[in-house]
Amino acid sequence: SLNFHSLLKVWKQGFVQDSSKLLVHSIVITNAKITAMAKSSINIAPDYNQYPWRHVNSIHQVFHDSPVLLSLELTTLSLYSLLILHAIRRRKLSVLLAATISGAVNEVVFTSLPIVNNFWHAQAWLMLGPRLPAWQPALYGLFIYVACQSADILHSFGWNSRIGRAAVAGILAFLLLFPMDAVCVRFVAYTWHDSDPLLADRVMGVAAGNGMFAVAFPFCFAALTASSRRFGPAIACLLSTPSMVLLTLPLDQFVGDGVPTQTSLIALLVGMTSIVVVAASFTSGSPESSKTTADLTIPLVGFIYYLVLLSVSILADPAGQKSVGFHQPLSPIGPCLGDITDLSASGRQRQIYLCPNELSAATRDVLDPTCDPTRSIDQHWYVVCGRPFDSAGNSGGSRRTFVIKLACIAALGMLGLTSCQRGLS
């Protein structure tokens, strides 16, 4: 009996020790697997040096992949060069540079923050970084500078309210950037996160949040630029983004249920329009108005800009465009890994992986992420192809509808730019 109990005691001790070792070993292995899975699935910022991005890509290859992208890039860079000459002549170069730098900083910051990181650009002819085409900061400089300079002319017509002029700049900037975003999304020059709540509500394929940004950021930039004659551009460069967040956050919370929606975008536009109406009622006849000469460069830039966007929308085929480069991480072959999520800036969950068979309607209407696997490298770098306007199951509307909407926005934009030359009379 004693021998049996002794053997049982020894066996229990050995079993417990072995079990403990096995448990610890299992925990270590499981933890390592979880860590590896986390690293592989939440690898939002991969090692970009492992990928074939270049500061200067072959212009022939870019044209072959996406003639629309190259057209938009060359148009933006050409118009930006024209605005540099305009800014030097008008002694407004600091404003143009501040707008450009602010745009570049926004792009870098928002693509680097894991809780944002919800948009990707196709590899263009000129690249400042792996995810920053050179034409994007130029686009920021273009639409903000054109809007701000158009609004600034109103000061010569008795518009003494800085906030009123800033509201005009915000509306004009929206009319400039929104159609560019719509064309870029439709022709896959941009790709956006498929399941981020911040981008869920879209108009013409453009996220309502982007529309709010197009209004609020230039409004804050224009107001801050006017705050100081000497240091205004520097102040705007530093504080425009925080000011924009403070302006739009209450609208998102109380009107948009915590995320940007069409309702919150409309509320912002109505608010800006109300400011303009009130400011217009307090204008005074200024002696400077009779001496004011028209600035034809700004309307000319706007005309060329809208003409290219409309021409692309009428003539180009979205199905003939390819977006090569970084995109939302693609789900591996097999079951969709939709249960692997992370936290977006909205405080809500979003899927990390893009599942080709479970795309949202907004994404499915405009792109195919599995069209050219031969040129894809891995889940981060692959080729996305555009879809035609009349593709099966497309809920985004016909080409005619898209062009008509774009033409209406362009007409309003040109009306705004030319009216500012006459004091909005």
Short mmCIF file of C-alpha atoms in Angstrom, two decimals:
data_model
loop_
_atom_site.label_atom_id
_atom_site.label_comp_id
_atom_site.label_asym_id
_atom_site.label_seq_id
_atom_site.Cartn_x
_atom_site.Cartn_y
_atom_site.Cartn_z
CA SER A 1 0.00 0.00 0.00
CA LEU A 2 2.82 2.42 0.87
CA ASN A 3 4.60 1.56 -2.34
CA PHE A 4 1.44 2.23 -4.34
CA HIS A 5 0.86 5.63 -2.72
CA SER A 6 4.50 6.54 -3.19
CA LEU A 7 4.34 5.65 -6.85
CA LEU A 8 1.06 7.57 -7.22
CA LYS A 9 2.58 10.63 -5.55
CA VAL A 10 5.65 10.54 -7.78
CA TRP A 11 3.46 10.08 -10.85
CA LYS A 12 1.26 13.04 -9.88
CA GLN A 13 4.28 15.25 -9.33
CA GLY A 14 5.72 14.27 -12.70
CA PHE A 15 2.35 14.72 -14.40
CA VAL A 16 1.89 18.19 -12.91
CA GLN A 17 5.41 19.21 -13.88
CA ASP A 18 5.02 17.85 -17.40
CA SER A 19 1.59 19.42 -17.70
CA SER A 20 2.93 22.76 -16.49
CA LYS A 21 5.77 22.59 -18.98
CA LEU A 22 3.34 21.63 -21.73
CA LEU A 23 0.97 24.44 -20.76
CA VAL A 24 3.76 27.02 -20.68
CA HIS A 25 5.09 25.69 -23.99
CA SER A 26 1.62 25.89 -25.52
CA ILE A 27 1.13 29.43 -24.26
CA VAL A 28 4.48 30.49 -25.70
CA ILE A 29 3.72 28.90 -29.07
CA THR A 30 0.19 30.31 -29.15
CA ASN A 31 1.42 33.75 -28.19
CA ALA A 32 4.08 33.56 -30.90
CA LYS A 33 1.44 32.54 -33.45
CA ILE A 34 -0.86 35.37 -32.39
CA THR A 35 2.02 37.83 -32.58
CA ALA A 36 3.01 36.55 -36.01
CA MET A 37 -0.59 36.74 -37.19
CA ALA A 38 -0.91 40.27 -35.83
CA LYS A 39 2.28 41.33 -37.55
CA SER A 40 1.23 39.78 -40.84
CA SER A 41 -2.38 40.96 -40.73
CA ILE A 42 -1.93 44.41 -39.24
CA ASN A 43 1.11 45.19 -41.33
CA ILE A 44 -0.39 48.51 -42.41
CA ALA A 45 3.03 50.08 -42.96
CA PRO A 46 5.20 47.44 -44.68
CA ASP A 47 8.87 47.84 -45.46
CA TYR A 48 8.51 50.01 -48.55
CA ASN A 49 12.11 49.43 -49.61
CA GLN A 50 11.18 45.86 -50.52
CA TYR A 51 8.86 47.09 -53.27
CA PRO A 52 9.66 48.43 -56.76
CA TRP A 53 8.55 52.02 -56.23
CA ARG A 54 10.71 54.76 -57.74
CA HIS A 55 10.93 58.52 -57.47
CA VAL A 56 10.69 58.70 -61.26
CA ASN A 57 8.70 56.01 -63.03
CA SER A 58 8.61 55.35 -66.76
CA ILE A 59 6.19 57.84 -68.27
CA HIS A 60 5.42 55.32 -71.02
CA GLN A 61 4.52 52.65 -68.44
CA VAL A 62 2.31 55.05 -66.50
CA PHE A 63 0.54 56.02 -69.74
CA HIS A 64 0.11 52.34 -70.62
CA ASP A 65 -1.38 51.53 -67.21
CA SER A 66 -3.51 54.64 -66.76
CA PRO A 67 -3.72 57.39 -69.38
CA VAL A 68 -6.20 59.19 -67.13
CA LEU A 69 -3.77 59.27 -64.20
CA LEU A 70 -1.01 60.69 -66.38
CA SER A 71 -3.38 63.29 -67.85
CA LEU A 72 -4.46 64.45 -64.40
CA GLU A 73 -0.88 64.47 -63.15
CA LEU A 74 0.50 66.52 -66.05
CA THR A 75 -2.45 68.92 -65.95
CA THR A 76 -2.07 69.52 -62.22
CA LEU A 77 1.70 70.03 -62.41
CA SER A 78 1.36 72.37 -65.41
CA LEU A 79 -1.33 74.50 -63.77
CA TYR A 80 0.66 74.55 -60.55
CA SER A 81 3.67 75.90 -62.47
CA LEU A 82 1.45 78.64 -63.87
CA LEU A 83 0.27 79.47 -60.35
CA ILE A 84 3.88 79.76 -59.16
CA LEU A 85 4.41 82.54 -61.70
CA HIS A 86 1.13 84.13 -60.63
CA ALA A 87 2.10 83.94 -56.95
CA ILE A 88 5.51 85.51 -57.60
CA ARG A 89 3.94 88.33 -59.56
CA ARG A 90 1.29 88.94 -56.88
CA ARG A 91 3.74 88.45 -53.99
CA LYS A 92 1.69 85.52 -52.71
CA LEU A 93 4.30 82.80 -53.05
CA SER A 94 4.26 82.17 -49.29
CA VAL A 95 0.53 81.40 -49.47
CA LEU A 96 1.00 78.91 -52.31
CA LEU A 97 3.93 77.22 -50.58
CA ALA A 98 2.05 77.04 -47.27
CA ALA A 99 -0.91 75.38 -48.98
CA THR A 100 1.41 72.93 -50.74
CA ILE A 101 3.36 72.06 -47.59
CA SER A 102 0.14 71.63 -45.61
CA GLY A 103 -1.12 69.22 -48.23
CA ALA A 104 2.09 67.19 -48.20
CA VAL A 105 2.08 67.03 -44.40
CA ASN A 106 -1.57 65.92 -44.34
CA GLU A 107 -0.84 63.16 -46.83
CA VAL A 108 2.18 61.89 -44.90
CA VAL A 109 0.54 62.10 -41.47
CA PHE A 110 -2.75 60.50 -42.45
CA THR A 111 -1.07 57.62 -44.31
CA SER A 112 1.32 57.05 -41.40
CA LEU A 113 -1.29 57.01 -38.62
CA PRO A 114 -2.54 53.40 -38.27
CA ILE A 115 -5.99 54.56 -37.16
CA VAL A 116 -6.41 56.53 -40.41
CA ASN A 117 -4.35 54.99 -43.25
CA ASN A 118 -7.43 54.51 -45.42
CA PHE A 119 -6.45 55.78 -48.88
CA TRP A 120 -3.85 54.83 -51.46
CA HIS A 121 -2.54 56.51 -54.61
CA ALA A 122 -1.54 54.75 -57.81
CA GLN A 123 2.15 54.94 -58.65
CA ALA A 124 2.46 58.07 -60.78
CA TRP A 125 5.21 59.42 -63.02
CA LEU A 126 6.84 61.47 -60.22
CA MET A 127 6.79 60.15 -56.65
CA LEU A 128 8.00 62.00 -53.56
CA GLY A 129 7.64 58.84 -51.47
CA PRO A 130 6.28 55.30 -51.79
CA ARG A 131 2.72 56.54 -51.23
CA LEU A 132 3.01 60.23 -52.11
CA PRO A 133 2.82 61.25 -55.79
CA ALA A 134 4.31 64.68 -56.48
CA TRP A 135 1.11 65.86 -58.06
CA GLN A 136 -0.88 65.49 -54.83
CA PRO A 137 0.82 68.34 -52.89
CA ALA A 138 0.58 70.35 -56.11
CA LEU A 139 -3.16 69.63 -56.18
CA TYR A 140 -3.48 70.92 -52.61
CA GLY A 141 -1.63 74.07 -53.56
CA LEU A 142 -3.79 74.49 -56.66
CA PHE A 143 -7.27 74.22 -55.20
CA ILE A 144 -6.47 76.06 -51.96
CA TYR A 145 -4.53 78.88 -53.63
CA VAL A 146 -7.13 79.40 -56.37
CA ALA A 147 -9.94 79.45 -53.80
CA CYS A 148 -8.11 81.77 -51.40
CA GLN A 149 -7.01 84.22 -54.09
CA SER A 150 -10.51 84.36 -55.56
CA ALA A 151 -11.93 85.11 -52.12
CA ASP A 152 -9.17 87.62 -51.38
CA ILE A 153 -10.23 89.73 -54.37
CA LEU A 154 -13.50 90.40 -52.55
CA HIS A 155 -11.63 92.59 -50.07
CA SER A 156 -11.31 95.18 -52.83
CA PHE A 157 -15.09 95.19 -53.18
CA GLY A 158 -15.80 96.00 -49.55
CA TRP A 159 -15.81 92.48 -48.12
CA ASN A 160 -14.10 93.36 -44.86
CA SER A 161 -15.15 90.19 -43.03
CA ARG A 162 -12.25 87.74 -42.95
CA ILE A 163 -14.57 84.92 -41.94
CA GLY A 164 -16.88 85.78 -44.83
CA ARG A 165 -14.03 85.62 -47.33
CA ALA A 166 -12.79 82.38 -45.74
CA ALA A 167 -16.26 80.86 -46.19
CA VAL A 168 -16.19 81.82 -49.87
CA ALA A 169 -12.78 80.11 -50.14
CA GLY A 170 -14.15 76.98 -48.48
CA ILE A 171 -17.06 76.70 -50.91
CA LEU A 172 -14.87 77.36 -53.96
CA ALA A 173 -12.30 74.81 -52.78
CA PHE A 174 -15.04 72.21 -52.43
CA LEU A 175 -16.21 72.91 -55.99
CA LEU A 176 -12.63 72.42 -57.17
CA LEU A 177 -11.56 69.33 -55.22
CA PHE A 178 -14.79 67.32 -55.19
CA PRO A 179 -14.92 66.69 -58.97
CA MET A 180 -11.22 65.75 -59.01
CA ASP A 181 -11.85 63.21 -56.25
CA ALA A 182 -14.86 61.84 -58.15
CA VAL A 183 -12.83 61.35 -61.33
CA CYS A 184 -9.85 59.86 -59.48
CA VAL A 185 -12.02 57.35 -57.65
CA ARG A 186 -13.98 56.40 -60.77
CA PHE A 187 -10.80 55.91 -62.82
CA VAL A 188 -8.85 54.24 -59.95
CA ALA A 189 -6.18 56.91 -59.52
CA TYR A 190 -7.15 56.66 -55.83
CA THR A 191 -8.33 53.61 -53.92
CA TRP A 192 -9.99 53.83 -50.52
CA HIS A 193 -10.48 51.47 -47.60
CA ASP A 194 -13.46 49.24 -48.26
CA SER A 195 -14.91 49.00 -44.75
CA ASP A 196 -13.75 52.10 -42.85
CA PRO A 197 -16.82 53.78 -41.30
CA LEU A 198 -15.21 57.16 -42.04
CA LEU A 199 -15.59 56.44 -45.77
CA ALA A 200 -18.86 54.54 -45.74
CA ASP A 201 -21.19 57.34 -46.89
CA ARG A 202 -20.24 58.42 -50.42
CA VAL A 203 -21.47 60.82 -53.09
CA MET A 204 -20.43 60.08 -56.69
CA GLY A 205 -17.95 57.65 -55.16
CA VAL A 206 -16.41 60.35 -52.96
CA ALA A 207 -16.54 59.89 -49.20
CA ALA A 208 -18.61 62.53 -47.43
CA GLY A 209 -15.67 63.02 -45.08
CA ASN A 210 -13.47 64.02 -48.00
CA GLY A 211 -16.10 66.52 -49.04
CA MET A 212 -16.11 67.99 -45.54
CA PHE A 213 -12.32 68.19 -45.65
CA ALA A 214 -12.51 70.05 -48.98
CA VAL A 215 -14.66 72.71 -47.31
CA ALA A 216 -13.30 72.93 -43.79
CA PHE A 217 -9.55 72.80 -44.42
CA PRO A 218 -9.43 75.68 -46.96
CA PHE A 219 -11.84 77.67 -44.76
CA CYS A 220 -9.49 77.35 -41.79
CA PHE A 221 -6.45 77.96 -44.00
CA ALA A 222 -7.92 81.16 -45.46
CA ALA A 223 -9.04 82.47 -42.05
CA LEU A 224 -5.65 81.80 -40.46
CA THR A 225 -3.74 83.26 -43.42
CA ALA A 226 -5.70 86.49 -43.04
CA SER A 227 -5.01 86.62 -39.29
CA SER A 228 -1.54 88.09 -39.77
CA ARG A 229 -0.10 89.86 -42.79
CA ARG A 230 3.44 88.72 -42.01
CA PHE A 231 3.03 85.34 -40.32
CA GLY A 232 -0.38 84.31 -41.67
CA PRO A 233 0.85 81.59 -44.07
CA ALA A 234 3.08 80.05 -41.38
CA ILE A 235 0.22 80.09 -38.86
CA ALA A 236 -2.09 78.51 -41.42
CA CYS A 237 0.48 75.84 -42.22
CA LEU A 238 0.72 74.86 -38.56
CA LEU A 239 -2.87 75.20 -37.36
CA SER A 240 -5.16 74.51 -40.32
CA THR A 241 -5.44 70.78 -39.70
CA PRO A 242 -6.15 71.02 -35.92
CA SER A 243 -8.64 73.82 -36.61
CA MET A 244 -10.36 71.71 -39.25
CA VAL A 245 -10.71 68.81 -36.82
CA LEU A 246 -12.24 71.09 -34.18
CA LEU A 247 -14.67 72.46 -36.77
CA THR A 248 -15.85 69.16 -38.24
CA LEU A 249 -15.84 66.95 -35.14
CA PRO A 250 -19.03 68.45 -33.61
CA LEU A 251 -20.83 68.03 -36.93
CA ASP A 252 -19.78 64.39 -37.13
CA GLN A 253 -20.87 63.74 -33.55
CA PHE A 254 -24.21 65.55 -33.49
CA VAL A 255 -25.29 65.41 -37.13
CA GLY A 256 -23.45 62.42 -38.56
CA ASP A 257 -23.79 59.92 -35.69
CA GLY A 258 -20.07 59.94 -35.02
CA VAL A 259 -18.89 59.61 -38.64
CA PRO A 260 -19.02 61.94 -41.66
CA THR A 261 -22.26 61.60 -43.62
CA GLN A 262 -23.99 63.39 -46.47
CA THR A 263 -26.13 65.13 -43.86
CA SER A 264 -23.11 66.53 -42.01
CA LEU A 265 -21.57 67.61 -45.35
CA ILE A 266 -24.77 69.43 -46.30
CA ALA A 267 -24.91 71.03 -42.85
CA LEU A 268 -21.34 72.30 -43.30
CA LEU A 269 -22.09 73.71 -46.75
CA VAL A 270 -25.28 75.37 -45.49
CA GLY A 271 -23.32 76.90 -42.62
CA MET A 272 -20.67 78.27 -44.99
CA THR A 273 -23.33 79.65 -47.32
CA SER A 274 -25.05 81.35 -44.38
CA ILE A 275 -21.77 83.01 -43.41
CA VAL A 276 -21.33 84.26 -46.98
CA VAL A 277 -24.87 85.67 -47.08
CA VAL A 278 -24.41 87.49 -43.78
CA ALA A 279 -20.99 88.81 -44.82
CA ALA A 280 -22.40 90.03 -48.14
CA SER A 281 -25.08 92.02 -46.35
CA PHE A 282 -22.39 93.96 -44.45
CA THR A 283 -20.21 94.84 -47.43
CA SER A 284 -19.37 98.49 -47.89
CA GLY A 285 -18.71 100.27 -51.15
CA SER A 286 -14.93 100.51 -51.22
CA PRO A 287 -13.08 103.14 -53.21
CA GLU A 288 -10.67 100.39 -54.21
CA SER A 289 -13.35 98.58 -56.19
CA SER A 290 -13.19 101.05 -59.04
CA LYS A 291 -9.43 100.48 -59.35
CA THR A 292 -9.62 96.70 -59.17
CA THR A 293 -8.47 94.94 -62.33
CA ALA A 294 -9.63 91.47 -63.23
CA ASP A 295 -7.24 88.62 -62.50
CA LEU A 296 -7.73 86.41 -65.55
CA THR A 297 -5.17 83.79 -64.51
CA ILE A 298 -7.35 82.30 -61.78
CA PRO A 299 -10.46 81.77 -63.97
CA LEU A 300 -8.22 80.45 -66.76
CA VAL A 301 -6.71 77.86 -64.41
CA GLY A 302 -10.21 76.87 -63.31
CA PHE A 303 -11.43 76.57 -66.90
CA ILE A 304 -8.55 74.31 -67.99
CA TYR A 305 -8.90 72.25 -64.80
CA TYR A 306 -12.62 71.59 -65.32
CA LEU A 307 -12.17 71.05 -69.07
CA VAL A 308 -9.67 68.24 -68.48
CA LEU A 309 -11.90 66.58 -65.86
CA LEU A 310 -14.92 66.69 -68.17
CA SER A 311 -12.92 65.49 -71.18
CA VAL A 312 -11.58 62.52 -69.24
CA SER A 313 -15.05 61.61 -67.99
CA ILE A 314 -16.53 61.78 -71.49
CA LEU A 315 -13.77 60.13 -73.51
CA ALA A 316 -11.90 57.70 -71.25
CA ASP A 317 -12.92 54.17 -70.30
CA PRO A 318 -12.56 53.29 -66.61
CA ALA A 319 -12.05 49.65 -67.56
CA GLY A 320 -8.89 50.61 -69.42
CA GLN A 321 -7.22 52.03 -66.30
CA LYS A 322 -4.92 50.15 -63.93
CA SER A 323 -3.80 51.31 -60.51
CA VAL A 324 -0.41 49.79 -59.75
CA GLY A 325 1.10 50.02 -56.29
CA PHE A 326 0.03 49.89 -52.66
CA HIS A 327 -3.59 49.25 -51.73
CA GLN A 328 -5.60 47.96 -48.79
CA PRO A 329 -4.05 44.58 -47.80
CA LEU A 330 -5.64 41.86 -49.89
CA SER A 331 -7.11 38.80 -48.21
CA PRO A 332 -5.10 35.61 -48.91
CA ILE A 333 -6.63 32.99 -51.19
CA GLY A 334 -9.28 31.05 -49.32
CA PRO A 335 -11.91 32.12 -46.80
CA CYS A 336 -12.24 35.86 -46.30
CA LEU A 337 -10.44 37.01 -43.16
CA GLY A 338 -13.16 39.53 -42.40
CA ASP A 339 -13.08 38.79 -38.69
CA ILE A 340 -9.58 40.29 -38.41
CA THR A 341 -10.21 43.94 -37.64
CA ASP A 342 -8.53 47.01 -36.27
CA LEU A 343 -9.71 50.35 -34.92
CA SER A 344 -10.30 53.27 -37.25
CA ALA A 345 -10.19 56.95 -36.33
CA SER A 346 -13.97 56.85 -35.91
CA GLY A 347 -13.54 54.59 -32.88
CA ARG A 348 -15.26 51.75 -34.75
CA GLN A 349 -13.93 48.51 -36.14
CA ARG A 350 -12.98 47.98 -39.77
CA GLN A 351 -11.71 44.94 -41.63
CA ILE A 352 -7.98 44.86 -42.21
CA TYR A 353 -8.15 42.71 -45.31
CA LEU A 354 -9.88 43.52 -48.58
CA CYS A 355 -11.93 40.47 -49.53
CA PRO A 356 -12.45 40.33 -53.33
CA ASN A 357 -15.64 38.29 -53.03
CA GLU A 358 -17.18 40.48 -50.33
CA LEU A 359 -16.58 44.03 -51.58
CA SER A 360 -18.92 46.82 -50.58
CA ALA A 361 -21.11 48.24 -53.35
CA ALA A 362 -19.08 51.46 -53.45
CA THR A 363 -15.87 49.52 -54.08
CA ARG A 364 -17.35 46.85 -56.34
CA ASP A 365 -18.76 49.50 -58.68
CA VAL A 366 -15.38 51.03 -59.50
CA LEU A 367 -12.61 48.44 -59.23
CA ASP A 368 -11.50 44.82 -59.56
CA PRO A 369 -8.59 43.90 -57.24
CA THR A 370 -7.84 40.54 -58.89
CA CYS A 371 -7.58 41.53 -62.55
CA ASP A 372 -3.81 41.17 -63.08
CA PRO A 373 -2.21 38.76 -60.59
CA THR A 374 0.93 38.39 -62.73
CA ARG A 375 2.11 41.89 -61.76
CA SER A 376 1.11 41.62 -58.12
CA ILE A 377 3.85 41.11 -55.55
CA ASP A 378 1.97 40.39 -52.33
CA GLN A 379 -1.05 41.48 -50.31
CA HIS A 380 0.15 45.09 -50.18
CA TRP A 381 1.41 45.73 -53.72
CA TYR A 382 -0.93 44.59 -56.47
CA VAL A 383 -2.82 45.81 -59.53
CA VAL A 384 -6.36 47.18 -59.41
CA CYS A 385 -8.40 47.60 -62.61
CA GLY A 386 -11.29 49.97 -63.16
CA ARG A 387 -14.77 48.79 -64.03
CA PRO A 388 -16.87 50.24 -66.89
CA PHE A 389 -19.81 52.49 -66.09
CA ASP A 390 -22.29 49.92 -67.39
CA SER A 391 -20.79 46.83 -65.73
CA ALA A 392 -23.16 44.20 -64.38
CA GLY A 393 -24.49 45.02 -60.94
CA ASN A 394 -23.12 48.56 -61.07
CA SER A 395 -25.15 50.83 -58.80
CA GLY A 396 -22.98 53.91 -59.35
CA GLY A 397 -24.95 55.25 -62.31
CA SER A 398 -24.27 55.64 -66.02
CA ARG A 399 -21.57 57.70 -67.68
CA ARG A 400 -24.20 60.25 -68.73
CA THR A 401 -25.34 60.74 -65.14
CA PHE A 402 -21.76 61.06 -63.94
CA VAL A 403 -20.85 63.62 -66.61
CA ILE A 404 -23.99 65.69 -66.02
CA LYS A 405 -23.30 65.88 -62.28
CA LEU A 406 -19.67 66.77 -62.96
CA ALA A 407 -20.68 69.45 -65.48
CA CYS A 408 -23.07 71.02 -62.96
CA ILE A 409 -20.33 71.22 -60.33
CA ALA A 410 -17.90 72.65 -62.91
CA ALA A 411 -20.47 75.27 -63.94
CA LEU A 412 -20.97 76.31 -60.32
CA GLY A 413 -17.21 76.44 -59.82
CA MET A 414 -16.62 78.65 -62.86
CA LEU A 415 -19.54 80.86 -61.84
CA GLY A 416 -17.96 81.29 -58.42
CA LEU A 417 -14.48 82.02 -59.78
CA THR A 418 -15.70 84.58 -62.31
CA SER A 419 -18.18 86.18 -59.90
CA CYS A 420 -15.41 86.84 -57.40
CA GLN A 421 -13.72 88.95 -60.07
CA ARG A 422 -16.81 91.20 -59.97
CA GLY A 423 -17.29 91.19 -56.22
CA LEU A 424 -19.91 88.40 -56.40
CA SER A 425 -22.24 90.86 -58.11
#
